[in-house]
Amino acid sequence: MQPQVIWFFGLSGAGKTTLSDAVAKTLRQKGIAVKQLDGDDLRRGLNSNLGFSLEDRLENIRRSAEVAKLFMESGFVTLCSFITPTEETRRVMQQVLHNTPLTQVYVQASLDTCRRRDPKGFYLKVDRGEIKNFTGIDSLFEAPRHPDVTITTDHSSVDVCVHILLDAINPTQPCDSMPRAVQ
């Protein structure tokens, strides 16, 4: 597998980081150099001075895409997990990565599923009024028009989702070690 950027996006709790972690593990086991970037991690460091206004969200994605590009240019398959909520934020990412091998993966899950999972307790905080401007609740999440791959995580295991994704991005070398999706 050649160096590239795989950009996972979707609602909080959809499974972006879980899927990225599982893909990274699978690729590393095959001897492939991988770097991972996660929106929560970058918001605590490089992007800690940014809020959640539209302007700050765009800058968050721009900076993150620039870092992803540097890793990819250094020879890594770079896995990025960011909500990337609107077509405008995706355009910013695409502009930075326009000459970069890029796969955009929409990690889709219903809002009910995301609320049920709530791995970081964000939805509970939204319900208690502790968080405002939360994507998918009181801030817009636009379903993508043309993602390269859509992975629906509501009822599929992580292993099946990884298999679907790796087969989609590398169809000449199917991911034989992963279970096949039941059709």
Coordinates of C-alpha atoms in Angstrom, one line a residue:
M1 CA 0.0 0.0 0.0
Q2 CA 1.4 3.4 -1.0
P3 CA 1.5 6.4 1.3
Q4 CA -1.8 8.1 1.3
V5 CA -4.3 10.0 3.5
I6 CA -7.5 8.2 4.7
W7 CA -9.8 10.8 6.2
F8 CA -12.6 9.4 8.4
F9 CA -15.5 11.8 9.1
G10 CA -18.9 11.6 10.7
L11 CA -20.8 12.4 13.9
S12 CA -19.2 12.1 17.4
G13 CA -19.7 8.5 18.4
A14 CA -20.1 7.1 14.8
G15 CA -16.9 5.1 15.1
K16 CA -14.2 7.2 13.4
T17 CA -11.4 6.6 16.0
T18 CA -12.4 3.0 16.6
L19 CA -12.2 2.3 12.9
S20 CA -9.0 4.2 12.5
D21 CA -7.4 2.3 15.4
A22 CA -8.5 -1.0 13.9
V23 CA -7.2 -0.1 10.4
A24 CA -3.9 1.1 11.8
K25 CA -3.5 -2.2 13.7
T26 CA -4.2 -4.2 10.6
L27 CA -1.8 -2.2 8.4
R28 CA 1.0 -2.3 11.0
Q29 CA 0.7 -6.1 11.2
K30 CA 1.3 -6.1 7.4
G31 CA 4.4 -4.0 7.9
I32 CA 2.9 -0.7 6.6
A33 CA 4.1 2.6 8.2
V34 CA 1.0 4.3 9.7
K35 CA 0.4 7.6 11.5
Q36 CA -2.9 8.6 13.1
L37 CA -4.3 12.0 13.6
D38 CA -7.4 12.5 15.8
G39 CA -9.5 15.6 16.2
D40 CA -9.6 15.4 19.9
D41 CA -5.9 15.1 20.2
L42 CA -5.1 18.0 17.9
R43 CA -7.7 20.1 19.7
R44 CA -5.8 19.6 22.9
G45 CA -2.5 20.5 21.3
L46 CA -1.8 22.2 18.0
N47 CA -5.4 23.5 17.7
S48 CA -6.0 24.3 21.4
N49 CA -6.4 28.0 20.6
L50 CA -9.4 27.4 18.3
G51 CA -13.0 27.3 19.3
F52 CA -16.1 26.0 17.5
S53 CA -17.1 28.9 15.4
L54 CA -17.3 28.2 11.6
E55 CA -14.0 30.1 11.1
D56 CA -12.3 28.1 13.8
R57 CA -13.7 24.8 12.5
L58 CA -12.3 25.6 9.1
E59 CA -8.9 26.5 10.5
N60 CA -8.9 23.3 12.6
I61 CA -9.4 21.2 9.5
R62 CA -6.9 23.2 7.4
R63 CA -4.1 22.8 10.0
S64 CA -5.0 19.1 10.5
A65 CA -4.9 18.5 6.7
E66 CA -1.5 20.2 6.5
V67 CA -0.1 17.9 9.2
A68 CA -1.6 14.9 7.4
K69 CA 0.0 16.0 4.2
L70 CA 3.4 16.2 5.9
F71 CA 3.1 12.7 7.3
M72 CA 2.0 11.3 3.9
E73 CA 4.9 13.0 2.1
S74 CA 7.2 11.4 4.7
G75 CA 6.0 7.9 3.5
F76 CA 3.2 7.1 5.9
V77 CA -0.4 5.9 5.4
T78 CA -2.0 8.7 7.4
L79 CA -5.4 8.0 9.1
C80 CA -7.3 11.1 10.1
S81 CA -10.4 11.1 12.3
F82 CA -12.2 14.4 12.3
I83 CA -15.9 15.2 12.4
T84 CA -15.5 17.5 9.3
P85 CA -19.2 18.4 9.6
T86 CA -19.9 20.4 6.4
E87 CA -19.2 20.5 2.7
E88 CA -17.2 23.7 3.3
T89 CA -14.9 22.0 5.9
R90 CA -14.5 19.1 3.5
R91 CA -13.6 21.5 0.7
V92 CA -10.9 23.1 2.9
M93 CA -9.4 19.6 3.6
Q94 CA -9.6 18.7 -0.1
Q95 CA -7.8 21.9 -1.1
V96 CA -4.9 21.2 1.2
L97 CA -4.7 17.6 0.0
H98 CA -5.5 18.2 -3.7
N99 CA -2.3 16.6 -5.0
T100 CA -2.3 13.9 -2.3
P101 CA -3.7 10.3 -2.6
L102 CA -6.8 10.8 -0.6
T103 CA -9.7 8.5 0.4
Q104 CA -12.6 10.2 2.1
V105 CA -14.5 7.8 4.4
Y106 CA -17.9 8.7 5.7
V107 CA -18.4 6.8 8.9
Q108 CA -22.2 6.8 9.2
A109 CA -24.2 6.0 12.2
S110 CA -27.7 7.2 13.3
L111 CA -27.8 9.9 15.9
D112 CA -29.5 7.4 18.2
T113 CA -26.6 5.0 17.8
C114 CA -24.1 7.8 18.5
R115 CA -26.0 8.9 21.6
R116 CA -26.1 5.3 22.9
R117 CA -22.4 4.8 22.4
D118 CA -21.4 8.3 23.6
P119 CA -17.8 7.2 24.4
K120 CA -16.7 10.7 25.6
G121 CA -20.0 11.6 27.4
F122 CA -20.6 14.6 25.1
Y123 CA -24.2 13.8 24.3
L124 CA -25.0 13.6 28.1
K125 CA -23.3 17.0 28.5
V126 CA -25.3 18.4 25.7
D127 CA -28.5 17.1 27.3
R128 CA -27.6 18.8 30.6
G129 CA -26.8 22.1 28.8
E130 CA -23.1 21.9 29.5
I131 CA -22.1 21.9 25.8
K132 CA -23.5 24.3 23.1
N133 CA -22.9 24.3 19.4
F134 CA -22.5 20.5 19.3
T135 CA -22.4 18.9 15.8
G136 CA -25.5 16.9 14.9
I137 CA -27.6 18.5 17.7
D138 CA -27.5 22.3 17.6
S139 CA -24.8 22.7 15.0
L140 CA -25.1 21.4 11.4
F141 CA -23.7 18.1 10.1
E142 CA -24.2 17.8 6.4
A143 CA -24.2 14.3 5.0
P144 CA -21.6 14.2 2.3
R145 CA -22.6 14.2 -1.4
H146 CA -19.8 12.0 -2.8
P147 CA -17.6 10.3 -0.3
D148 CA -15.2 7.7 -1.7
V149 CA -16.4 5.1 0.8
T150 CA -19.3 5.0 3.2
I151 CA -19.1 2.7 6.2
T152 CA -22.3 2.3 8.2
T153 CA -21.4 1.2 11.7
D154 CA -24.8 0.9 13.4
H155 CA -25.0 -2.9 13.0
S156 CA -21.6 -4.0 11.6
S157 CA -18.7 -5.2 13.6
V158 CA -15.4 -3.3 13.6
D159 CA -13.8 -6.2 11.8
V160 CA -16.4 -6.2 9.0
C161 CA -16.0 -2.4 8.7
V162 CA -12.2 -2.7 8.4
H163 CA -12.6 -5.4 5.8
I164 CA -15.0 -3.3 3.7
L165 CA -12.7 -0.3 3.8
L166 CA -9.5 -2.1 3.0
D167 CA -11.1 -3.9 0.1
A168 CA -12.5 -0.5 -1.2
I169 CA -9.1 1.3 -1.0
N170 CA -7.0 -1.6 -2.2
P171 CA -9.2 -3.8 -4.4
T172 CA -6.3 -5.6 -6.0
Q173 CA -5.1 -7.0 -2.7
P174 CA -8.2 -7.9 -0.7
C175 CA -8.0 -8.1 3.0
D176 CA -8.1 -11.9 3.3
S177 CA -7.3 -11.9 7.0
M178 CA -10.5 -10.2 7.9
P179 CA -14.0 -11.7 8.0
R180 CA -16.2 -11.1 5.0
A181 CA -19.4 -9.0 5.3
V182 CA -22.5 -11.1 5.1
Q183 CA -24.6 -10.0 2.1

